[in-house]
Short mmCIF file of C-alpha atoms in Angstrom, two decimals:
data_model
loop_
_atom_site.label_atom_id
_atom_site.label_comp_id
_atom_site.label_asym_id
_atom_site.label_seq_id
_atom_site.Cartn_x
_atom_site.Cartn_y
_atom_site.Cartn_z
CA MET A 1 0.00 0.00 0.00
CA SER A 2 1.40 3.39 -0.97
CA GLU A 3 1.48 6.44 1.26
CA ARG A 4 -1.08 8.10 -0.94
CA THR A 5 -3.71 5.51 -0.07
CA ALA A 6 -3.02 5.33 3.67
CA VAL A 7 -5.99 6.79 5.52
CA SER A 8 -6.19 8.32 8.98
CA GLU A 9 -9.36 8.35 11.06
CA GLU A 10 -9.39 12.14 10.92
CA ASN A 11 -9.91 12.36 7.16
CA THR A 12 -12.14 9.30 6.65
CA GLU A 13 -15.36 11.34 6.36
CA GLU A 14 -13.67 13.65 3.90
CA LEU A 15 -12.66 10.64 1.80
CA VAL A 16 -16.18 9.20 1.94
CA ALA A 17 -17.50 12.42 0.42
CA LEU A 18 -14.74 12.32 -2.19
CA ALA A 19 -15.52 8.70 -3.05
CA ALA A 20 -19.19 9.64 -3.55
CA GLU A 21 -18.07 12.34 -5.99
CA ALA A 22 -15.85 9.83 -7.77
CA TYR A 23 -18.77 7.43 -8.14
CA VAL A 24 -21.00 10.08 -9.73
CA TYR A 25 -18.15 11.23 -11.98
CA GLY A 26 -16.99 7.75 -12.99
CA TYR A 27 -20.25 5.78 -13.15
CA PRO A 28 -20.88 6.63 -16.85
CA LEU A 29 -17.43 5.36 -17.87
CA VAL A 30 -17.73 2.11 -15.90
CA HIS A 31 -21.31 1.52 -17.00
CA ASP A 32 -20.58 2.26 -20.65
CA LEU A 33 -17.52 0.01 -20.90
CA SER A 34 -19.34 -2.75 -19.02
CA MET A 35 -22.07 -2.51 -21.67
CA VAL A 36 -19.46 -2.59 -24.44
CA GLN A 37 -17.92 -5.69 -22.90
CA ASP A 38 -21.28 -7.41 -22.44
CA PHE A 39 -22.29 -6.54 -25.99
CA MET A 40 -19.22 -8.17 -27.49
CA HIS A 41 -19.67 -11.35 -25.44
CA THR A 42 -23.44 -11.85 -25.19
CA GLY A 43 -25.17 -9.20 -27.31
CA PHE A 44 -28.18 -7.15 -26.24
CA GLY A 45 -31.84 -8.09 -26.66
CA PRO A 46 -32.40 -8.54 -30.41
CA LEU A 47 -28.72 -7.94 -31.22
CA PRO A 48 -26.21 -10.81 -31.37
CA PRO A 49 -22.68 -10.40 -29.98
CA ALA A 50 -20.02 -8.98 -32.29
CA PRO A 51 -16.28 -8.29 -31.93
CA PHE A 52 -14.68 -4.88 -32.30
CA ASN A 53 -15.13 -3.17 -35.68
CA HIS A 54 -18.05 -5.34 -36.80
CA PHE A 55 -21.74 -4.43 -36.92
CA ALA A 56 -24.35 -6.53 -35.17
CA HIS A 57 -27.80 -6.22 -36.73
CA SER A 58 -31.21 -6.86 -35.26
CA GLY A 59 -33.37 -8.94 -37.56
CA GLN A 60 -36.60 -7.57 -36.10
CA PRO A 61 -37.94 -4.70 -33.99
CA THR A 62 -38.01 -4.91 -30.21
CA SER A 63 -40.83 -6.99 -28.71
CA PRO A 64 -41.90 -7.73 -25.09
CA GLU A 65 -40.23 -11.16 -24.93
CA MET A 66 -36.83 -9.58 -25.62
CA HIS A 67 -36.89 -7.90 -22.19
CA PHE A 68 -34.60 -5.09 -23.23
CA VAL A 69 -35.29 -1.55 -22.11
CA PRO A 70 -33.28 1.04 -24.06
CA PHE A 71 -34.39 0.00 -27.54
CA ASP A 72 -37.65 1.23 -29.09
CA ASN A 73 -40.24 -0.36 -31.36
CA ASP A 74 -40.04 2.27 -34.14
CA THR A 75 -36.58 1.50 -35.47
CA VAL A 76 -34.42 -1.54 -36.13
CA TYR A 77 -30.96 -1.42 -34.61
CA SER A 78 -27.44 -1.94 -35.91
CA VAL A 79 -24.66 -1.51 -33.35
CA ALA A 80 -20.87 -1.62 -33.63
CA GLN A 81 -18.12 -1.19 -31.05
CA LEU A 82 -15.14 0.48 -32.71
CA ASP A 83 -11.57 0.06 -31.56
CA LEU A 84 -9.30 2.69 -33.10
CA SER A 85 -6.12 1.75 -31.25
CA GLY A 86 -4.70 0.30 -34.46
CA GLY A 87 -5.67 3.29 -36.60
CA PRO A 88 -8.70 4.79 -38.37
CA VAL A 89 -11.74 2.85 -39.52
CA LEU A 90 -13.59 3.59 -42.76
CA LEU A 91 -17.39 3.52 -42.45
CA HIS A 92 -19.61 3.03 -45.49
CA VAL A 93 -23.29 4.01 -45.27
CA PRO A 94 -25.88 3.13 -47.95
CA ASP A 95 -28.44 5.38 -49.61
CA THR A 96 -31.74 5.11 -47.71
CA ASP A 97 -33.65 7.05 -50.39
CA GLY A 98 -34.96 9.64 -47.94
CA ALA A 99 -35.96 7.16 -45.21
CA TYR A 100 -35.03 8.07 -41.65
CA TYR A 101 -31.88 6.60 -40.18
CA VAL A 102 -29.20 7.77 -37.76
CA LEU A 103 -25.75 6.56 -36.76
CA GLN A 104 -24.93 8.00 -33.36
CA PHE A 105 -21.31 8.04 -32.17
CA VAL A 106 -20.74 7.73 -28.41
CA ASP A 107 -17.37 7.81 -26.65
CA VAL A 108 -16.65 5.75 -23.53
CA TRP A 109 -17.56 8.70 -21.28
CA THR A 110 -21.02 8.56 -22.97
CA ASN A 111 -20.58 11.80 -24.92
CA ASN A 112 -22.58 11.90 -28.15
CA PHE A 113 -19.90 13.48 -30.33
CA ALA A 114 -21.12 12.88 -33.91
CA TYR A 115 -24.19 11.93 -35.95
CA VAL A 116 -24.55 10.67 -39.50
CA GLY A 117 -28.01 10.33 -41.01
CA HIS A 118 -31.29 11.89 -42.09
CA ARG A 119 -31.13 15.06 -39.97
CA ALA A 120 -27.39 15.48 -39.75
CA THR A 121 -25.91 14.59 -43.15
CA GLY A 122 -28.75 13.47 -45.43
CA THR A 123 -29.59 9.98 -46.65
CA GLU A 124 -27.29 9.49 -49.66
CA ALA A 125 -24.55 6.86 -49.68
CA GLY A 126 -21.02 7.76 -48.64
CA ASP A 127 -17.86 6.94 -46.73
CA TRP A 128 -16.80 8.48 -43.40
CA LEU A 129 -13.39 8.18 -41.78
CA VAL A 130 -13.46 7.61 -38.01
CA VAL A 131 -10.06 8.51 -36.54
CA PRO A 132 -8.52 8.02 -33.06
CA PRO A 133 -7.40 10.86 -30.77
CA GLY A 134 -4.30 12.65 -32.08
CA TRP A 135 -4.39 11.09 -35.56
CA SER A 136 -2.62 13.17 -38.22
CA GLY A 137 -2.63 10.95 -41.31
CA SER A 138 -3.94 11.61 -44.81
CA THR A 139 -7.63 11.38 -45.62
CA PRO A 140 -8.42 9.16 -48.63
CA ASP A 141 -10.06 10.66 -51.70
CA GLY A 142 -13.83 10.40 -51.88
CA VAL A 143 -14.45 10.46 -48.14
CA ARG A 144 -17.40 12.67 -47.22
CA GLY A 145 -15.90 13.71 -43.89
CA VAL A 146 -13.71 12.88 -40.91
CA ILE A 147 -15.20 11.92 -37.54
CA ASP A 148 -12.72 12.69 -34.75
CA ALA A 149 -13.19 10.27 -31.86
CA PRO A 150 -12.41 11.56 -28.35
CA THR A 151 -11.50 8.04 -27.16
CA SER A 152 -9.99 5.01 -28.88
CA VAL A 153 -13.13 2.95 -28.21
CA VAL A 154 -16.43 4.21 -29.64
CA SER A 155 -19.97 2.84 -29.77
CA VAL A 156 -21.91 3.39 -33.01
CA ILE A 157 -25.66 3.10 -32.46
CA GLY A 158 -27.56 2.77 -35.73
CA ARG A 159 -31.32 3.07 -36.10
CA ASN A 160 -33.31 2.51 -39.30
CA ALA A 161 -36.97 3.54 -39.40
CA PHE A 162 -39.24 0.50 -39.52
CA ASN A 163 -42.72 0.68 -41.04
CA GLY A 164 -44.08 -2.73 -40.14
CA PRO A 165 -43.38 -6.38 -41.02
CA ASP A 166 -43.59 -5.77 -44.76
CA ASP A 167 -40.73 -3.24 -44.46
CA MET A 168 -38.23 -5.61 -42.90
CA GLY A 169 -36.74 -6.69 -46.24
CA ARG A 170 -35.81 -3.10 -47.08
CA VAL A 171 -34.18 -2.62 -43.69
CA ARG A 172 -32.16 -5.83 -43.97
CA GLU A 173 -30.81 -4.73 -47.35
CA LEU A 174 -29.63 -1.45 -45.80
CA GLN A 175 -28.06 -3.27 -42.85
CA ALA A 176 -26.13 -5.54 -45.21
CA GLN A 177 -24.55 -2.50 -46.87
CA LEU A 178 -23.18 -0.96 -43.66
CA ALA A 179 -19.45 -1.70 -43.69
CA LEU A 180 -16.38 -1.07 -41.52
CA THR A 181 -12.83 -1.50 -42.85
CA HIS A 182 -9.41 -0.68 -41.41
CA LEU A 183 -7.72 2.17 -43.26
CA GLU A 184 -4.19 1.23 -42.24
CA PRO A 185 -2.47 -2.01 -41.24
CA GLY A 186 -2.27 -2.08 -37.48
CA THR A 187 -2.95 -4.14 -34.38
CA HIS A 188 -6.43 -3.61 -32.99
CA ARG A 189 -7.16 -4.94 -29.52
CA THR A 190 -9.66 -7.74 -29.03
CA GLY A 191 -10.81 -6.74 -25.55
CA LEU A 192 -10.75 -3.98 -22.95
CA PRO A 193 -7.98 -3.37 -20.40
CA ALA A 194 -8.51 -5.87 -17.58
CA PRO A 195 -8.87 -4.80 -13.94
CA ASP A 196 -6.91 -6.81 -11.37
CA PRO A 197 -8.98 -9.95 -10.65
CA ASP A 198 -7.64 -10.12 -7.07
CA VAL A 199 -9.43 -6.91 -6.05
CA PRO A 200 -12.28 -7.72 -3.62
CA GLU A 201 -15.80 -7.49 -5.02
CA LEU A 202 -16.63 -4.46 -2.86
CA LEU A 203 -13.91 -2.41 -4.54
CA ARG A 204 -14.22 -3.61 -8.13
CA PHE A 205 -16.13 -0.55 -9.28
CA PHE A 206 -13.21 1.66 -8.26
CA GLU A 207 -10.68 -0.76 -9.75
CA ARG A 208 -12.46 -0.66 -13.10
CA LEU A 209 -12.66 3.12 -12.86
CA ARG A 210 -8.91 3.36 -12.08
CA VAL A 211 -7.87 1.14 -14.99
CA TRP A 212 -10.27 2.57 -17.55
CA MET A 213 -9.66 6.21 -16.62
CA ALA A 214 -5.97 5.66 -17.33
CA ASP A 215 -6.59 4.01 -20.69
CA PHE A 216 -9.34 6.37 -21.88
CA PRO A 217 -8.49 9.88 -20.66
CA PRO A 218 -11.26 12.49 -20.87
CA SER A 219 -10.95 16.12 -21.98
CA ALA A 220 -8.30 18.31 -20.38
CA ALA A 221 -10.89 20.08 -18.24
CA ASP A 222 -12.26 16.78 -16.93
CA GLN A 223 -8.75 15.49 -16.27
CA ALA A 224 -8.11 18.53 -14.12
CA TYR A 225 -11.26 17.73 -12.14
CA GLN A 226 -10.44 14.04 -11.67
CA ASP A 227 -7.02 14.90 -10.20
CA ARG A 228 -8.94 15.48 -6.96
CA PHE A 229 -9.41 11.69 -6.68
CA GLN A 230 -5.72 10.99 -6.09
CA PRO A 231 -6.21 10.30 -2.33
CA LEU A 232 -8.57 7.45 -3.30
CA GLY A 233 -5.88 5.64 -5.29
CA LEU A 234 -7.72 6.22 -8.57
CA LEU A 235 -4.72 7.81 -10.27
CA GLU A 236 -2.19 5.14 -9.30
CA GLU A 237 -0.53 3.24 -12.11
CA GLY A 238 0.77 -0.30 -12.02
CA PRO A 239 -0.37 -2.81 -9.38
CA SER A 240 -3.81 -2.14 -7.93
CA PRO A 241 -3.89 -0.31 -4.59
CA TYR A 242 -7.14 -2.12 -3.78
CA VAL A 243 -5.83 -5.70 -3.50
CA SER A 244 -4.74 -5.18 0.11
CA ALA A 245 -6.19 -1.75 0.87
CA ASP A 246 -6.11 -0.04 4.25
CA PRO A 247 -9.38 -0.87 6.12
CA ALA A 248 -10.14 2.84 6.51
CA LEU A 249 -9.82 3.31 2.75
CA VAL A 250 -12.06 0.30 2.14
CA HIS A 251 -14.66 1.88 4.42
CA ALA A 252 -14.39 5.25 2.67
CA LEU A 253 -14.76 3.70 -0.78
CA THR A 254 -17.66 1.40 0.06
CA GLU A 255 -19.56 4.05 1.98
CA GLY A 256 -18.83 6.61 -0.73
CA LEU A 257 -20.08 4.22 -3.41
CA ALA A 258 -23.36 3.75 -1.51
CA ARG A 259 -23.81 7.51 -1.14
CA GLY A 260 -22.93 8.20 -4.75
CA ARG A 261 -25.32 5.55 -6.00
CA ALA A 262 -28.13 6.96 -3.85
CA ARG A 263 -27.37 10.44 -5.19
CA VAL A 264 -27.71 9.23 -8.79
CA GLU A 265 -30.94 7.37 -8.03
CA GLU A 266 -32.42 10.41 -6.29
CA ALA A 267 -31.45 12.75 -9.12
CA GLY A 268 -32.97 10.41 -11.68
CA ARG A 269 -36.31 9.90 -9.97
CA LEU A 270 -39.16 10.76 -12.32
CA ALA A 271 -41.68 13.42 -11.39
CA GLU A 272 -44.68 11.12 -11.53
CA ALA A 273 -47.20 13.30 -9.70
CA GLY A 274 -49.91 15.06 -11.68
CA GLY A 275 -51.35 14.31 -15.09
CA GLY A 276 -48.68 15.75 -17.36
CA TRP A 277 -45.87 14.29 -19.44
CA GLU A 278 -42.28 14.15 -18.24
CA MET A 279 -39.72 15.05 -20.89
CA ASP A 280 -36.13 16.27 -20.73
CA PRO A 281 -34.75 17.34 -24.14
CA HIS A 282 -31.49 18.32 -22.43
CA LEU A 283 -30.63 15.08 -20.63
CA PHE A 284 -27.63 14.53 -22.94
CA ASP A 285 -26.29 18.10 -22.93
CA TYR A 286 -23.36 17.14 -20.67
CA ASN A 287 -21.02 16.86 -23.66
CA LEU A 288 -19.09 20.13 -23.29
CA ASP A 289 -15.93 19.42 -25.27
CA TRP A 290 -16.50 17.24 -28.36
CA HIS A 291 -18.75 18.52 -31.14
CA GLY A 292 -18.16 16.80 -34.45
CA VAL A 293 -20.14 15.93 -37.58
CA GLY A 294 -23.88 16.36 -37.14
CA THR A 295 -23.82 17.84 -33.62
CA ILE A 296 -25.13 21.29 -32.69
CA ASP A 297 -22.39 23.25 -30.97
CA SER A 298 -24.25 26.03 -29.18
CA PRO A 299 -24.89 27.14 -25.57
CA GLN A 300 -28.49 25.90 -25.92
CA TRP A 301 -27.18 22.33 -26.01
CA ARG A 302 -24.47 22.55 -23.33
CA ILE A 303 -24.84 22.50 -19.56
CA ALA A 304 -23.21 25.70 -18.31
CA ASP A 305 -21.86 24.24 -15.03
CA ARG A 306 -19.27 21.51 -15.66
CA GLU A 307 -19.58 19.94 -12.21
CA ALA A 308 -23.39 19.87 -12.57
CA SER A 309 -22.92 18.09 -15.89
CA TYR A 310 -21.36 15.10 -14.11
CA SER A 311 -24.59 14.44 -12.21
CA THR A 312 -26.69 14.77 -15.37
CA ARG A 313 -24.31 12.45 -17.19
CA ALA A 314 -24.64 9.81 -14.46
CA VAL A 315 -28.45 10.04 -14.51
CA ALA A 316 -28.46 9.66 -18.31
CA ALA A 317 -26.18 6.62 -18.10
CA ARG A 318 -28.43 5.09 -15.45
CA SER A 319 -31.80 5.79 -17.09
CA GLY A 320 -31.15 6.07 -20.83
CA PRO A 321 -27.76 4.73 -21.93
CA TRP A 322 -26.81 5.54 -25.52
CA GLY A 323 -29.68 8.01 -25.88
CA ASN A 324 -29.64 10.84 -28.43
CA HIS A 325 -29.40 14.57 -28.00
CA GLY A 326 -32.85 16.12 -27.84
CA TYR A 327 -32.52 17.66 -31.28
CA GLU A 328 -32.23 14.17 -32.81
CA ALA A 329 -34.98 12.48 -30.81
CA VAL A 330 -36.76 13.05 -27.52
CA TYR A 331 -39.04 10.83 -25.42
CA ALA A 332 -41.92 11.99 -23.22
CA ARG A 333 -43.38 9.71 -20.55
CA ALA A 334 -46.70 9.77 -18.69
CA PHE A 335 -47.43 7.55 -15.72
CA ARG A 336 -50.73 9.16 -14.70
CA ASP A 337 -53.95 10.25 -16.35
CA ALA A 338 -55.36 13.78 -16.43
CA ASP A 339 -56.80 13.26 -12.93
CA GLY A 340 -53.45 12.30 -11.46
CA GLU A 341 -54.27 8.59 -11.18
CA GLN A 342 -51.80 5.87 -12.16
CA LEU A 343 -52.49 4.50 -15.65
CA ASN A 344 -53.92 1.00 -15.32
CA GLY A 345 -55.39 -1.53 -17.74
CA ALA A 346 -58.52 -1.89 -15.62
CA ARG A 347 -59.63 1.48 -17.06
CA SER A 348 -60.08 2.85 -20.59
CA TYR A 349 -58.40 6.02 -21.86
CA VAL A 350 -58.22 8.32 -24.85
CA LEU A 351 -55.28 10.40 -26.04
CA ARG A 352 -56.61 13.09 -28.38
CA PHE A 353 -54.24 15.07 -30.59
CA GLU A 354 -56.01 18.18 -31.86
CA ARG A 355 -52.80 18.77 -33.81
CA GLN A 356 -50.16 16.15 -34.36
CA PRO A 357 -46.74 16.69 -32.78
CA PRO A 358 -44.53 18.85 -35.04
CA VAL A 359 -41.58 16.65 -36.01
CA GLY A 360 -39.14 16.50 -38.91
CA ALA A 361 -39.21 12.70 -39.10
CA PHE A 362 -42.00 10.82 -37.28
CA TRP A 363 -43.65 10.19 -33.89
CA SER A 364 -45.27 7.28 -32.06
CA VAL A 365 -46.94 6.29 -28.78
CA THR A 366 -45.87 3.08 -27.02
CA LEU A 367 -46.96 1.48 -23.74
CA ARG A 368 -44.50 0.01 -21.24
CA ASP A 369 -44.95 -1.66 -17.89
CA THR A 370 -43.88 0.25 -14.79
CA SER A 371 -41.78 -2.41 -13.07
CA ASP A 372 -39.01 -3.08 -15.59
CA HIS A 373 -40.05 -0.68 -18.40
CA HIS A 374 -40.35 -3.45 -20.99
CA LEU A 375 -42.90 -3.22 -23.79
CA ALA A 376 -46.34 -4.07 -22.44
CA GLU A 377 -47.49 -7.44 -23.75
CA ASN A 378 -50.89 -7.72 -25.42
CA PRO A 379 -52.63 -10.48 -27.43
CA ALA A 380 -53.00 -8.24 -30.50
CA ALA A 381 -49.19 -7.81 -30.72
CA ARG A 382 -49.67 -4.10 -31.46
CA TYR A 383 -47.12 -2.10 -29.51
CA SER A 384 -47.22 1.39 -30.98
CA ILE A 385 -49.35 3.89 -32.90
CA GLY A 386 -48.03 6.93 -34.72
CA ASP A 387 -48.09 9.03 -37.85
CA ARG A 388 -46.80 6.07 -39.93
CA THR A 389 -49.48 3.62 -38.73
CA PRO A 390 -51.68 2.61 -41.68
CA ASP A 391 -55.50 2.87 -41.68
CA LEU A 392 -55.87 5.23 -38.73
CA VAL A 393 -59.16 7.15 -38.61
CA TYR A 394 -58.86 10.94 -38.29
CA GLY A 395 -61.56 13.43 -37.34
CA GLU A 396 -63.02 15.83 -39.88
CA ASP A 397 -60.93 18.57 -38.24
CA GLY A 398 -57.74 16.53 -38.69
CA SER A 399 -57.58 15.46 -35.03
CA LEU A 400 -56.46 11.98 -34.02
CA THR A 401 -57.88 10.10 -31.03
CA ILE A 402 -55.95 7.08 -29.78
CA HIS A 403 -57.96 4.60 -27.69
CA ILE A 404 -55.91 2.96 -24.92
CA ARG A 405 -57.59 -0.02 -23.23
CA ARG A 406 -57.33 -3.76 -22.75
CA GLU A 407 -60.29 -4.89 -24.86
CA ARG A 408 -60.68 -4.12 -28.54
CA PRO A 409 -63.30 -1.35 -28.97
CA THR A 410 -66.56 -2.31 -30.67
CA ASP A 411 -66.73 0.94 -32.66
CA PRO A 412 -64.82 0.43 -35.96
CA ALA A 413 -63.16 3.87 -35.88
CA ALA A 414 -62.01 3.38 -32.29
CA ALA A 415 -60.78 -0.14 -33.13
CA ALA A 416 -58.64 1.25 -35.96
CA ASN A 417 -57.00 3.65 -33.46
CA TRP A 418 -56.67 1.09 -30.64
CA LEU A 419 -53.46 0.80 -28.63
CA PRO A 420 -53.85 -2.30 -26.42
CA ALA A 421 -53.08 -1.83 -22.72
CA PRO A 422 -51.72 -4.47 -20.31
CA GLY A 423 -53.68 -5.78 -17.34
CA GLY A 424 -51.92 -3.77 -14.61
CA ASP A 425 -50.10 -0.46 -14.22
CA PHE A 426 -48.37 0.96 -17.28
CA GLN A 427 -46.66 4.06 -18.62
CA SER A 428 -47.23 5.80 -21.93
CA VAL A 429 -44.18 6.81 -24.00
CA LEU A 430 -44.35 9.38 -26.79
CA ARG A 431 -41.31 9.26 -29.09
CA LEU A 432 -40.56 12.29 -31.26
CA TYR A 433 -37.90 11.95 -33.97
CA GLU A 434 -36.32 15.23 -35.10
CA PRO A 435 -38.62 17.27 -32.82
CA GLY A 436 -39.54 20.75 -33.98
CA PRO A 437 -38.75 23.95 -32.02
CA GLU A 438 -42.27 24.01 -30.51
CA ILE A 439 -41.59 20.69 -28.79
CA LEU A 440 -38.14 21.63 -27.58
CA ASP A 441 -39.20 24.99 -26.12
CA GLY A 442 -42.50 23.70 -24.70
CA ALA A 443 -44.80 25.76 -26.96
CA TYR A 444 -46.46 22.54 -28.16
CA GLU A 445 -48.45 21.04 -25.29
CA ILE A 446 -48.76 17.26 -25.34
CA PRO A 447 -52.36 16.36 -24.47
CA ALA A 448 -53.02 14.49 -21.25
CA VAL A 449 -54.25 10.90 -21.22
CA GLU A 450 -57.98 11.18 -20.39
CA ARG A 451 -60.13 8.55 -18.75
CA SER A 452 -62.92 7.27 -20.98
CA SER A 453 -66.25 5.47 -20.48
CA GLU A 454 -66.46 4.30 -24.09
CA ARG A 455 -66.72 0.57 -24.77
#
C-alpha cells in the first residue's frame, strides 16, 4: 500500500464524500464500458454479440419477450463497437432514399460526439473516416468527412426507421450495406484493459474506474477535475492499490459508493405526480468538449456548469444509456392520467391530438410496464401507434384520437385507433424523432391521457 492511499481516522469522512463524488463522476465510464464488454460477449436483446469493428444487426424490432429496455419499437438497430487503437476505420453508409436513419457516435464517457443520417448529413450513400485521438494521417479521396473520436473505443448506435413487417426486407438490405474496414495495417485490440482480478468485489467498481480512466483519458478540463481523486488511489498506475487496501480506505470507498449511488438514483427519480408528461430534451447536454459531424455546438445544447454536468451524465447513463441529443430524438413519458391517477389496464383512456406533434421525421406512442419498463405485452401484438401507422381514422378537423384499453373497442373507428393496454399499471411513452422547435421549447403542449367510459 502506498502512502497516498493510507488513511487516517481524521480524514475518513472527507474521503467518503470524495468517493461519492468519484462514483458520480466515474459511473458513466464504468457503466458504458461494461455494456461494451457485455455486448461483445453476449449481445443485447435482439442484437447478437459482435467483436470490435463489426456491426451486429437486429433482424426484427423490439418486442416484449426480448426484455430489453433502451431500444424502441419504431426502429431496427445496428450496433458496432469500434476500436481505433490500431488506426482509423472507414465507415460506409448506404443510400436510404430519404428514409429516416441515424448513426450515433458515443465515446466511452457517454458523450454523443457525432451523428450521420437523415437530420445530420442526409440519406445518400457515402464513406466516413473515423479517426482516433491525435491522428494526423492523410484522408483518402472520396471520403465525405472525418469523424474525430475523443476516445480510442467508440460505440456506433444505428437506427433505421421501420414501417411494419412488410418493411423488414428493405431494412435488412440497408443493414447488409453498412461496412467497416481498417484504413491502415495495425494491431487492434480484441478486448478492454482488464482490472486486477484479485481486487475484492466491494472495490471492483473503483478498480475498473482506475484502470479505464488511465486508458481512456477524458478532456483536459475533466482530467483537471479528476485529479482530486488521487487520495482514493484512482490515479495510481501499475499494481492495484485495492488488492490489500487499508481498512479505513475500504470503508471510505464502500460508503462513498453507496452515497454516490443513492445520489444518482435520487437525481434520476421521475416526477410522476400530476397528469402531465415528463420530458427532458437536455438530458444529454453534458457533452461540453467534443462537437463533431452532425452535432449542434451552441450554448443551448451545453450545460453551463461543468460539475453539474457530471450528475446529469450519471443520470443519463443510469436511465437512458446511448440516448440521443434532444434535437435528434426526444421521449416523453406519462405515468398518470389527467386526474393524477396511475395509468392501469382496468380502465379505458383516450389520447386526443387536436394537432399532431410537429416533427421532422415521425412520432409514435408506445406502452411500457412500470416495473421493468419493458414493452407491455398484449394479445393483439400491437405495440405502438403513430403518424406512420396505416389505416388510422382521423376526425373531420384533422384530429387523431388514440384509444388505450385492454379490450378491442366495438366501434370500428375506435378499433382502428386502438393501442392495447396491459392488465396492470403501465406508462405511456411518446417518441418524437427530429422534434420541432415548438416541442423543444415547450410551446407545443402534449395532451393528457384522459379517462374514458367508451366501450
